[in-house]
CSV table of C-alpha atoms in Angstrom, one decimal:
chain,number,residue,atom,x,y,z
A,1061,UNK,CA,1.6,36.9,40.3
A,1062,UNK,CA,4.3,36.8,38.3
A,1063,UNK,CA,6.2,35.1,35.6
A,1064,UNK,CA,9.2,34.3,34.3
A,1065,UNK,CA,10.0,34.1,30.2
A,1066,UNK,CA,13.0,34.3,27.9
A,1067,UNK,CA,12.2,35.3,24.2
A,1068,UNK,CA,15.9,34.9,23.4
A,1069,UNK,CA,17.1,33.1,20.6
A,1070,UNK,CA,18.7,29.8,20.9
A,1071,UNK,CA,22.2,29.3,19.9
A,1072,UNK,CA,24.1,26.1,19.8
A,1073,UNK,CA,23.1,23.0,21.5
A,1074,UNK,CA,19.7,24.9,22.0
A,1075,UNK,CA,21.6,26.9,24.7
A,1076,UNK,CA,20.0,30.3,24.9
A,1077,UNK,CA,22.4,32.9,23.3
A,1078,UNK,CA,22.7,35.0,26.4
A,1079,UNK,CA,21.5,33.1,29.8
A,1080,UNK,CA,21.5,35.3,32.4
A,1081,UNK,CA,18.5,33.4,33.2
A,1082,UNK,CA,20.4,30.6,33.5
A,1083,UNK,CA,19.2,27.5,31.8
A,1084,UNK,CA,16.2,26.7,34.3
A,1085,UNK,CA,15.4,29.7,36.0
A,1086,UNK,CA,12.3,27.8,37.4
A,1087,UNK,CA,14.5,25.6,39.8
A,1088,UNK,CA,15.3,27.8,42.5
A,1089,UNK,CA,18.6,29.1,44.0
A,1090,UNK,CA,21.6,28.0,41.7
A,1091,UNK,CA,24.2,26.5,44.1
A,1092,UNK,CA,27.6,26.4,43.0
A,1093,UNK,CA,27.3,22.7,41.6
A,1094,UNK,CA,25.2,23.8,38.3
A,1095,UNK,CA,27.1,27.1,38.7
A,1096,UNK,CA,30.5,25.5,37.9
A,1097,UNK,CA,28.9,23.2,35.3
A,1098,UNK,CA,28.2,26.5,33.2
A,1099,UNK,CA,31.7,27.4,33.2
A,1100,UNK,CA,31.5,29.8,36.0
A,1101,UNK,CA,34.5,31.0,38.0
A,1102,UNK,CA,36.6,30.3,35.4
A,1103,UNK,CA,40.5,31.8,35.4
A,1104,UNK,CA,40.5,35.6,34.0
A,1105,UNK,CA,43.7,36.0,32.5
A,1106,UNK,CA,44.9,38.6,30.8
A,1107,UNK,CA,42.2,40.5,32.4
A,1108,UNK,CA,42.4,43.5,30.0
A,1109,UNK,CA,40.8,41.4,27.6
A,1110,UNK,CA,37.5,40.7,29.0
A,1111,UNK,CA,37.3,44.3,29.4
A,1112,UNK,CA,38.5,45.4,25.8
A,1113,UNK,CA,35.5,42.6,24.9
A,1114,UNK,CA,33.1,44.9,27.5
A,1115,UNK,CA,34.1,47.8,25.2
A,1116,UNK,CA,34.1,46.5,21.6
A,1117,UNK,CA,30.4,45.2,22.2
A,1118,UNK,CA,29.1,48.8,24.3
A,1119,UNK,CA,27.6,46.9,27.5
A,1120,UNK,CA,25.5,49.5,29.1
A,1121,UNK,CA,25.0,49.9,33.0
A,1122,UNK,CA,21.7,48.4,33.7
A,1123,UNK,CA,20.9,50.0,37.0
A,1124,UNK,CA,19.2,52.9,35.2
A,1125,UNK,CA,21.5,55.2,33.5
A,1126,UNK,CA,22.9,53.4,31.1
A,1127,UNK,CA,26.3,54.5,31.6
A,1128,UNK,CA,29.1,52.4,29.2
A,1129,UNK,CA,30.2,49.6,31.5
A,1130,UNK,CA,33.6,49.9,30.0
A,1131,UNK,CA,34.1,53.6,30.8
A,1132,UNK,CA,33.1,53.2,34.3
A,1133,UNK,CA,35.5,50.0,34.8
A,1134,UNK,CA,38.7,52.0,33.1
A,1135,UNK,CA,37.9,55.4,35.8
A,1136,UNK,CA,38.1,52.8,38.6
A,1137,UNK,CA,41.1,51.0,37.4
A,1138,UNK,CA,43.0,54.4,36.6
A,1139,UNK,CA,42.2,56.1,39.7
A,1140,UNK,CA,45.1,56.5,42.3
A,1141,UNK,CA,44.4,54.1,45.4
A,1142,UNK,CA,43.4,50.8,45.5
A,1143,UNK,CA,39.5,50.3,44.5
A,1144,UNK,CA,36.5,48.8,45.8
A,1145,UNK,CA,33.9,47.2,44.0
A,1146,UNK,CA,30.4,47.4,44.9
A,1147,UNK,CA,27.2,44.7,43.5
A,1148,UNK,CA,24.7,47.3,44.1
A,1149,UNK,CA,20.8,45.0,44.2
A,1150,UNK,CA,18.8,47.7,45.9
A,1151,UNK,CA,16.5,48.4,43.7
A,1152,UNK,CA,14.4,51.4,44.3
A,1153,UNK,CA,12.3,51.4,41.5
A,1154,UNK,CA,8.7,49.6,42.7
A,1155,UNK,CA,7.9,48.2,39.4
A,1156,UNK,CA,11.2,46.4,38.7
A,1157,UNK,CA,12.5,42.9,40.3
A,1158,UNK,CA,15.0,42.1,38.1
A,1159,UNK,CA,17.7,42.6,40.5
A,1160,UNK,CA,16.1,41.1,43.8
A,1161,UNK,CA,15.4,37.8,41.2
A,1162,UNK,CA,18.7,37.7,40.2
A,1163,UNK,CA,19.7,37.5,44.3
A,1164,UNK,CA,17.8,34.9,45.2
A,1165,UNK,CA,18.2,32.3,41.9
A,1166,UNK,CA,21.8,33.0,40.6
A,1167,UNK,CA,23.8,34.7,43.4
A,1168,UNK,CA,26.4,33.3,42.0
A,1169,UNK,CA,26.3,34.9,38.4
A,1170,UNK,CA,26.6,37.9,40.5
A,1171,UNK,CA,29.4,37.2,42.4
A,1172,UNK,CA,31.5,35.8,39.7
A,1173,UNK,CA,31.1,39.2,37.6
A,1174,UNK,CA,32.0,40.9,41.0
A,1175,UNK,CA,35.1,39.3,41.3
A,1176,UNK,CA,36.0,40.0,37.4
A,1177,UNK,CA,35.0,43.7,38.2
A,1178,UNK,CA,37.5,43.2,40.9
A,1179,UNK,CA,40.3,41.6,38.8
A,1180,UNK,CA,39.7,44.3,36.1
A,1181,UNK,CA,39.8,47.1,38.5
A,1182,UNK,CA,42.7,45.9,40.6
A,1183,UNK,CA,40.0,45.9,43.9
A,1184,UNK,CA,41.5,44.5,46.7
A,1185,UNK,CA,37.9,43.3,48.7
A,1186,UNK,CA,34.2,44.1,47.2
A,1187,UNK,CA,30.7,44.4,49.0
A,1188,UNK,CA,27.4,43.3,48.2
A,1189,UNK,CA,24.7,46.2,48.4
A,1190,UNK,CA,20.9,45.0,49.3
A,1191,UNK,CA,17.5,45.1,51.4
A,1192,UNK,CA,15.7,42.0,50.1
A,1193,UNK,CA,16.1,39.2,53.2
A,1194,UNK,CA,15.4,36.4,51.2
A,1195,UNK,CA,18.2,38.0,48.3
A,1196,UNK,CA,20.9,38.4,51.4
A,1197,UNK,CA,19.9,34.6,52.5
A,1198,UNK,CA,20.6,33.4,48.8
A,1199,UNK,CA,23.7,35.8,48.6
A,1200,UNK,CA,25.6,34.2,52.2
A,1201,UNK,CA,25.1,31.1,50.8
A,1202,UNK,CA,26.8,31.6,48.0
A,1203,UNK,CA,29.7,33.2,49.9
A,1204,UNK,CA,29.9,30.3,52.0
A,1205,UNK,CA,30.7,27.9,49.3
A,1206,UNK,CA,32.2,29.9,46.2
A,1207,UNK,CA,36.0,30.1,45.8
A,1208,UNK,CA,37.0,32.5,48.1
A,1209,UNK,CA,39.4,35.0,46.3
A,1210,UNK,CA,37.8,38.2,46.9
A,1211,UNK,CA,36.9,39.4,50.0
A,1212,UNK,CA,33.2,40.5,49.8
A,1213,UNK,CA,30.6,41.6,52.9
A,1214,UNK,CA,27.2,42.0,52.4
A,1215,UNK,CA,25.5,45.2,53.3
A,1216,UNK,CA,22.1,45.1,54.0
A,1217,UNK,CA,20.2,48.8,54.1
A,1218,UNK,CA,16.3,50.0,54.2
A,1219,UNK,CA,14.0,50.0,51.1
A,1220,UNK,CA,14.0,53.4,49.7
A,1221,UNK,CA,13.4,54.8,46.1
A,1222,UNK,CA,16.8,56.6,46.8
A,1223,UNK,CA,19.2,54.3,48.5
A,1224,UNK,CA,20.1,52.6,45.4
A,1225,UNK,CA,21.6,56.0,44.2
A,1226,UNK,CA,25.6,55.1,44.1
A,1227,UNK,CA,26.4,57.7,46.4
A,1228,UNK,CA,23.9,56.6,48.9
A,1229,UNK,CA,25.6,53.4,48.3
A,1230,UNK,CA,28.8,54.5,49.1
A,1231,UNK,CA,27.5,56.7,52.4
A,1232,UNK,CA,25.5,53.4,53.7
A,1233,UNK,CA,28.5,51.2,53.1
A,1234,UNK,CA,30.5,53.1,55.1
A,1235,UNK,CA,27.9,53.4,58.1
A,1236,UNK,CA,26.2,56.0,57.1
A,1237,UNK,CA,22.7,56.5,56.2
A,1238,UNK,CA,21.5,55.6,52.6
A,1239,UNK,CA,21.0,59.0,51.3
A,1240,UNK,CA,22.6,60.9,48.5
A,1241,UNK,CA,25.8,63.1,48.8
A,1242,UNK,CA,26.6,66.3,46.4
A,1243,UNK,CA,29.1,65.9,43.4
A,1244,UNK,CA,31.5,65.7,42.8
A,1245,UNK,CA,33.4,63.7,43.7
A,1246,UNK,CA,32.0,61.0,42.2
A,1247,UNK,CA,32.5,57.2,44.0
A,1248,UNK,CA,35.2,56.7,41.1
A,1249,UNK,CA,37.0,59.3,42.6
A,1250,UNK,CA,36.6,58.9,46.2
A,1251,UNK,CA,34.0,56.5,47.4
A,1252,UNK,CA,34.4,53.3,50.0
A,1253,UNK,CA,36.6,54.3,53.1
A,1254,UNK,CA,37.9,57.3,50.0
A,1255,UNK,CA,39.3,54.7,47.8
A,1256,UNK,CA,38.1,54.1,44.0
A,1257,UNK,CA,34.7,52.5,44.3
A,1258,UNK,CA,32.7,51.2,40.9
A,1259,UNK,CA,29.1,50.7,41.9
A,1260,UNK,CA,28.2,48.5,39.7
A,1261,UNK,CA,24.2,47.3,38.9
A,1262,UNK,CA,23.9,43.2,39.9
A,1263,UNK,CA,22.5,42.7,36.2
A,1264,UNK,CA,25.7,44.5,34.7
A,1265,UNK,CA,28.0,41.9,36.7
A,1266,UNK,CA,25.8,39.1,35.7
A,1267,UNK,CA,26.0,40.0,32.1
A,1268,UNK,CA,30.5,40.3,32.6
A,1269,UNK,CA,30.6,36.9,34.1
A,1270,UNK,CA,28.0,35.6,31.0
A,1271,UNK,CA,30.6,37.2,28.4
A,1272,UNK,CA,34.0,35.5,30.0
A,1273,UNK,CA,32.2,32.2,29.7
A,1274,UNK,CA,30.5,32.8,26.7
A,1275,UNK,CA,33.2,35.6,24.6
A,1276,UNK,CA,31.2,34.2,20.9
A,1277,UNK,CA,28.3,35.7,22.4
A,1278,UNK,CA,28.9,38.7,23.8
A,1279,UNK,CA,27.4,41.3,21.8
A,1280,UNK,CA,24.3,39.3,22.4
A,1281,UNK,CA,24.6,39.0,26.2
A,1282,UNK,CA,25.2,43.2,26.1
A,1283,UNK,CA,22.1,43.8,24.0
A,1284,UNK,CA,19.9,41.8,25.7
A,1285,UNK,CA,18.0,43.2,29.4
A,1286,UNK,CA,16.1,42.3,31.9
A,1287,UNK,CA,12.6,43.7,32.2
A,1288,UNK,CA,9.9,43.9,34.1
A,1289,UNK,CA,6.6,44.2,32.5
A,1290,UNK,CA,3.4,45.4,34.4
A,1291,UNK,CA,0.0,46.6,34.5
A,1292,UNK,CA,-3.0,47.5,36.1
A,1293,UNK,CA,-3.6,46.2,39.9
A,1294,UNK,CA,-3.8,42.5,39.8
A,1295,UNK,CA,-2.7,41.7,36.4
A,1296,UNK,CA,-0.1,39.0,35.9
A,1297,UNK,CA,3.5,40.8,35.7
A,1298,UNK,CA,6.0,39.4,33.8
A,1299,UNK,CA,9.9,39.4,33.9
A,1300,UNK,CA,11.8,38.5,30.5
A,1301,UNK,CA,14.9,38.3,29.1
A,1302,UNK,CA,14.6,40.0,25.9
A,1303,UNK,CA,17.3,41.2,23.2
A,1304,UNK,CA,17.8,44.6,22.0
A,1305,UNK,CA,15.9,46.4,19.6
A,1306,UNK,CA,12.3,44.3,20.9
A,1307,UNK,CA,9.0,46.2,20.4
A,1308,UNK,CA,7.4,47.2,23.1
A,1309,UNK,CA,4.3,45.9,21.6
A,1310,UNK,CA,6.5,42.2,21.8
A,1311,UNK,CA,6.6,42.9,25.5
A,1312,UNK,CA,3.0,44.3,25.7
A,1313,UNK,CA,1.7,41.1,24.5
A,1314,UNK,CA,3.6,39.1,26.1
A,1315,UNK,CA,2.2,40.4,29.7
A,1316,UNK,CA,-1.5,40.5,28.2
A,1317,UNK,CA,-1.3,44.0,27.6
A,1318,UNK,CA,-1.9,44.2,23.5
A,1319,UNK,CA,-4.5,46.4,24.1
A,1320,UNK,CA,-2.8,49.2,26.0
A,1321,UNK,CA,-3.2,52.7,25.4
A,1322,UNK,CA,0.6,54.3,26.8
A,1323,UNK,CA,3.5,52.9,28.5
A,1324,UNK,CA,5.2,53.9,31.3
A,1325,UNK,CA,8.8,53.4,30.5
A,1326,UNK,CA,11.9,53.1,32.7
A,1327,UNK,CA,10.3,52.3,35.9
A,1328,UNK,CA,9.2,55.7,37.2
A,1329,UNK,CA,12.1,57.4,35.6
A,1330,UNK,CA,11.3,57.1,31.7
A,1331,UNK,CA,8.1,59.0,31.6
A,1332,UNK,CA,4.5,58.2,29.8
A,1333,UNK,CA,4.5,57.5,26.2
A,1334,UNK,CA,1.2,57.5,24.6
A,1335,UNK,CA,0.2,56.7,20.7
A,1336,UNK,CA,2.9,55.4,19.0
A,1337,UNK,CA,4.4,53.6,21.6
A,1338,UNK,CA,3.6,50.1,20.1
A,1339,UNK,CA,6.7,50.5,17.7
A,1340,UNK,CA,9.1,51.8,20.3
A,1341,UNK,CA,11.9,49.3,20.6
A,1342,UNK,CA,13.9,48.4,23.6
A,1343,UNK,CA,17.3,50.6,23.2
A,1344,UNK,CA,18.7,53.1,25.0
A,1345,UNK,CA,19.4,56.2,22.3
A,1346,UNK,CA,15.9,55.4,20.5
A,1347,UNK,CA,14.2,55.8,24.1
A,1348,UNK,CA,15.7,58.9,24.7
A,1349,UNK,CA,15.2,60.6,21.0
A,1350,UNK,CA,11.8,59.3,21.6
A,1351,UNK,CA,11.5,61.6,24.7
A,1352,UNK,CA,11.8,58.6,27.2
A,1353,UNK,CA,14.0,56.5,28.8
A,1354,UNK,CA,14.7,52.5,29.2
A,1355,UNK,CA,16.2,53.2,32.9
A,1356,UNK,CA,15.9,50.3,34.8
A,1357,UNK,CA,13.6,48.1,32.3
A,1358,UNK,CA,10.7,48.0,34.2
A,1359,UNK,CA,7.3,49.2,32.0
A,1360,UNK,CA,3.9,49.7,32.9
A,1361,UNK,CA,1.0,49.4,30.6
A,1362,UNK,CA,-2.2,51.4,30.6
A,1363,UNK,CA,-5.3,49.9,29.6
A,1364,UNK,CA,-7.8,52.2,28.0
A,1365,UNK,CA,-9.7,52.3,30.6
A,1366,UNK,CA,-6.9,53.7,33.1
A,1367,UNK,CA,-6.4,57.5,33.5
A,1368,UNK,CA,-2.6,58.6,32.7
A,1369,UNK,CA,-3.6,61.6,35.4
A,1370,UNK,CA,-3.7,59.3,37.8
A,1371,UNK,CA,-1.1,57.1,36.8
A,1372,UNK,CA,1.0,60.5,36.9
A,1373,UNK,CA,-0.9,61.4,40.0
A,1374,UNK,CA,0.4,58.3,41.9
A,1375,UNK,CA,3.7,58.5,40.3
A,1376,UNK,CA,4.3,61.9,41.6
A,1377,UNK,CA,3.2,61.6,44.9
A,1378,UNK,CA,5.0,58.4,45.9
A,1379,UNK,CA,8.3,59.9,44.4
A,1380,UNK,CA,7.2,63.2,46.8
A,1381,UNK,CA,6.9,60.8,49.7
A,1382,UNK,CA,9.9,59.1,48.9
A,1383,UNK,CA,12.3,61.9,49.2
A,1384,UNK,CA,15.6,61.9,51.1
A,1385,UNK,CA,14.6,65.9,52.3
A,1386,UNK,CA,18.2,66.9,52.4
A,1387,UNK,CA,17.5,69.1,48.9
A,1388,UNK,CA,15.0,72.1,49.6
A,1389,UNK,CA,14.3,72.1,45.9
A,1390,UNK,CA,13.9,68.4,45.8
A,1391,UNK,CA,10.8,68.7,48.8
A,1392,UNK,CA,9.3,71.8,47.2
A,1393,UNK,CA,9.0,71.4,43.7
A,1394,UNK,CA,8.0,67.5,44.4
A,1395,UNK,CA,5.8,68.7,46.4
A,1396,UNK,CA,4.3,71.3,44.6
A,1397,UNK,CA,3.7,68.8,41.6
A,1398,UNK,CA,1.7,66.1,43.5
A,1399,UNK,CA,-0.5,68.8,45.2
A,1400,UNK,CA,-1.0,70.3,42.1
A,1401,UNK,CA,-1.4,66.9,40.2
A,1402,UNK,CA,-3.9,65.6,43.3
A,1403,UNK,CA,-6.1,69.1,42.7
A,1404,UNK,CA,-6.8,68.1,39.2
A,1405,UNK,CA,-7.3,65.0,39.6
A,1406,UNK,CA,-10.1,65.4,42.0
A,1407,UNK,CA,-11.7,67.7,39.8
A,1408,UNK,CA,-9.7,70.8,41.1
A,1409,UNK,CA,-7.9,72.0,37.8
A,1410,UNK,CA,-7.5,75.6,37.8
A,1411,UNK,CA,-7.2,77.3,34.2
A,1412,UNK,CA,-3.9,77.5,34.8
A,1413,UNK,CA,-2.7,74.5,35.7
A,1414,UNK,CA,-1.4,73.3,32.5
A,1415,UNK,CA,0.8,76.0,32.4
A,1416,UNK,CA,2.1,75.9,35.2
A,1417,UNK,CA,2.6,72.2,35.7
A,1418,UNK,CA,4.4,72.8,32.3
A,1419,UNK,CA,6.7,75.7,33.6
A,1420,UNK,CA,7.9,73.2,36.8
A,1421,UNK,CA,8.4,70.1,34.3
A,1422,UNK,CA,11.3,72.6,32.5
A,1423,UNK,CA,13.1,73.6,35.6
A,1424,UNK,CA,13.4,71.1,38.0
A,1425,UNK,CA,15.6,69.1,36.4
A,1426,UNK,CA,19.3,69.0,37.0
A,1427,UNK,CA,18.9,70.4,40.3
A,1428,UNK,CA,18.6,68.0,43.1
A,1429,UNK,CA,21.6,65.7,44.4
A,1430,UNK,CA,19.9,62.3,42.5
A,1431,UNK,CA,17.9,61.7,40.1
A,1432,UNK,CA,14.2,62.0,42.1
A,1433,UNK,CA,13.1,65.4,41.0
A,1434,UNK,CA,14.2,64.3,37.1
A,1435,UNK,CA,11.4,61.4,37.5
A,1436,UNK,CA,9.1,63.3,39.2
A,1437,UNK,CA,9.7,66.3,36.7
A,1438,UNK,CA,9.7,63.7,33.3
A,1439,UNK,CA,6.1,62.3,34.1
A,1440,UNK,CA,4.3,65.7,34.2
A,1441,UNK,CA,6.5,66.8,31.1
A,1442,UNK,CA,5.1,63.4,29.1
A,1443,UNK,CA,2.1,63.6,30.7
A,1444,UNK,CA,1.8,66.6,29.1
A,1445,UNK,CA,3.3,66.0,26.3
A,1446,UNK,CA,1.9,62.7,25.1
A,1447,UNK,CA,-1.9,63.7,26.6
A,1448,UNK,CA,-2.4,67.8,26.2
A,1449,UNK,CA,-5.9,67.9,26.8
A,1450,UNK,CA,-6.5,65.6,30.1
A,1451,UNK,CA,-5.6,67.8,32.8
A,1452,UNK,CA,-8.4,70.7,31.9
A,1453,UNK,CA,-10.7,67.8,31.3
A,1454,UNK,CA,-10.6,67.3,34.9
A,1455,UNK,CA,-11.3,70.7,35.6
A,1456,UNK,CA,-14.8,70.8,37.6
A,1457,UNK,CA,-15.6,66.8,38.0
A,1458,UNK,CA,-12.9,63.8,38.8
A,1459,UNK,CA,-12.9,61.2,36.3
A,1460,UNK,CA,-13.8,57.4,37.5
A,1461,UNK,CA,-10.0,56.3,37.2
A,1462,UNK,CA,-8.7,59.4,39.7
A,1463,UNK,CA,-11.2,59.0,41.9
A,1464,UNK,CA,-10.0,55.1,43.0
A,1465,UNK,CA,-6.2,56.5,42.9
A,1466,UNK,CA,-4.2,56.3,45.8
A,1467,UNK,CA,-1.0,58.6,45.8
A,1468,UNK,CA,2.2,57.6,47.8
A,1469,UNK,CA,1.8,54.2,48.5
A,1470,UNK,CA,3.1,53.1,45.0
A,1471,UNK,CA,0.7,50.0,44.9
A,1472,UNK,CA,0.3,50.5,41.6
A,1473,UNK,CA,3.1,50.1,40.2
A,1474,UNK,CA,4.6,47.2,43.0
A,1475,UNK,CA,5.4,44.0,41.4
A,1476,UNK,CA,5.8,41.0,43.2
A,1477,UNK,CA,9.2,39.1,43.0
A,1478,UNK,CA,8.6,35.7,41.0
């Protein structure tokens, strides 16, 4: 189960400040009636100012990276060739939902910040990039009956952890396979049909169309995120509109998780954080000094009773299992840390497995074609970071917690779409 909450603050009229929620996110699909009467699809004109606005206020990407919004628009617009712009919802991450919720209640928040991507960019048609049925279902019928001034076709492509990755975007749009290709070039540079492309995250273009209608609050609409907040197997889940700088003990509580022993931050990307996580607040550049990373918002809590070898375990292994296979280092040193991470949790820890699980964690990254073998490569480095002792702890004798795990399905850290 899961459920839906804003801690934003309310502005004038007791409006929420920054509603990519939308002002009842319990009614279902918006349709372009209560659209419209938020100000949406309004004129964009000149268009360099929305995107000046973009920059003064530092909207970040919010499909994982965090790369400046503004940046990204200007490379696209400045490129030679007409662009393309792409709403990429696939979200590969298990534990987030953000994106597939944002589909099917306010399709068209999405589209109207594709089409402002589009007027900023000079794009001459855009695409919409998903697998979630009832999302594309939510998505045509809000192409049927928005104004139609951008050409835009939906793309529909298979579930994977990697086909979100905006190469594998641009390969799958063009009627390929969803996989990753080698860079450069980059999709600014050549991407759709070899034209321009910006790939753009469906939260990202939801926040640009909430900026042109509300321009007072934009540096609130770019602080706050989207985040989906989990824990252990049946647990209520929680998805919340949060601003920036929010303690992760905020959200903790707010899921039923107070009690929580570490955090798994950024989906499967950010890595474990144990003690000291409570005071961890929800921005980008703290994340990272902190040795994590917000990626795609999505955080799961362990309870004291949960074993972060297991956690890591499970992480590992579905992120092995999820592997596009077209990078020989990507299959072998994933592989090589689940078996390794399975052995010790079943007992099987070697007396040097720390070390070497330690030695793999510092090489791996950086050398695959996305980021997989980064996410598989941060959790063993945090897990070993953040919890020294636990793997030789398992040496000789499985714990409780590892001996109920179940690598490569991801079930763990799957969250239902409210």
């Amino acid at each position: 189960m899961t459920g839906v909450f804003s801690l934003l603050p309310e502005g004038r009229h007791g409006l929420l400040v920054s509603p990519v929620f939308g002002a009842e996110p319990h009614r279902g699909a918006e349709d372009l009636a209560r659209y419209l009467a938020t100000g949406g699809y309004a004129p964009l004109s000149p268009r360099h100012r929305l995107l000046d606005r973009i920059a003064a206020v530092g909207l970040r990407g919010r499909g994982g990276a965090g790369f400046p919004a503004a940046v990204k628009l200007r490379a696209v617009r400045d490129a030679p060739g007409r662009p393309v712009v792409v709403a990429n919802g696939e979200e590969g991450e298990p534990g987030s939902v953000k994106d597939r919720w944002l589909l099917r209640h306010r399709p068209h928040v999405v589209l109207d910040g594709l089409r402002l991507a589009a007027a900023m960019t000079g794009a001459a048609r855009g695409f919409v990039y998903l697998s979630d049925v009832p999302a594309e279902q939510a998505v045509r019928r809000a192409l049927a009956e928005r104004p139609a001034d951008l050409p835009v076709e939906v793309v529909r492509t298979e579930h994977t952890y990697v086909a979100g990755e905006e190469t594998a975007v641009v390969r799958r749009v063009d009627g390929g396979p969803a996989l990753p290709t080698a860079k450069p070039p980059r999709p600014f540079e050549a991407g759709v049909g070899g034209a321009p492309t910006l790939v753009a995250n469906v939260e990202t273009l939801a926040r640009v169309a909430v900026m042109h209608m509300c321009p007072d609050a934009a540096a609130a609409v770019a602080g706050a995120h989207l985040v989906t907040v989990s824990g252990p197997v049946g647990s209520v889940a929680v998805l919340a509109e949060v601003p920036a700088g929010t303690r992760l003990e905020v959200l903790a509580d707010l899921g039923g998780h107070g009690g929580a022993a570490a955090v798994l931050l950024g989906g499967l990307f950010g890595g474990l954080h144990g003690p000291g996580w409570t005071d961890l607040p929800l921005d980008h550049d703290r994340l990272n000094a902190a040795g994590g990373a917000l990626g795609c918002g999505a955080l799961h809590f362990l309870h004291p009773r949960d074993c972060p070898v297991a956690l890591a375990t499970e992480a590992v292994a579905y992120l092995a299992a999820q592997s596009a296979r077209q990078c020989g280092v990507c299959v072998s040193g994933t592989g090589a840390l689940a078996r390794t991470l399975t052995a010790a949790a079943r007992g099987g820890a070697a007396h040097d497995t720390t070390d070497q699980l330690r030695r793999w964690s510092r090489q791996l990254p950086g050398r695959g074609a996305c980021g997989l073998l980064d996410a598989a490569a941060r959790v063993v480095a945090t897990l070993l970071a953040h919890f020294p002792d636990r793997i030789d702890a398992h040496r000789g004798a499985a714990c409780p917690a590892c001996a109920q795990a179940a690598p490569e399905d991801g079930r763990r850290f799957t969250v239902p779409v409210p």
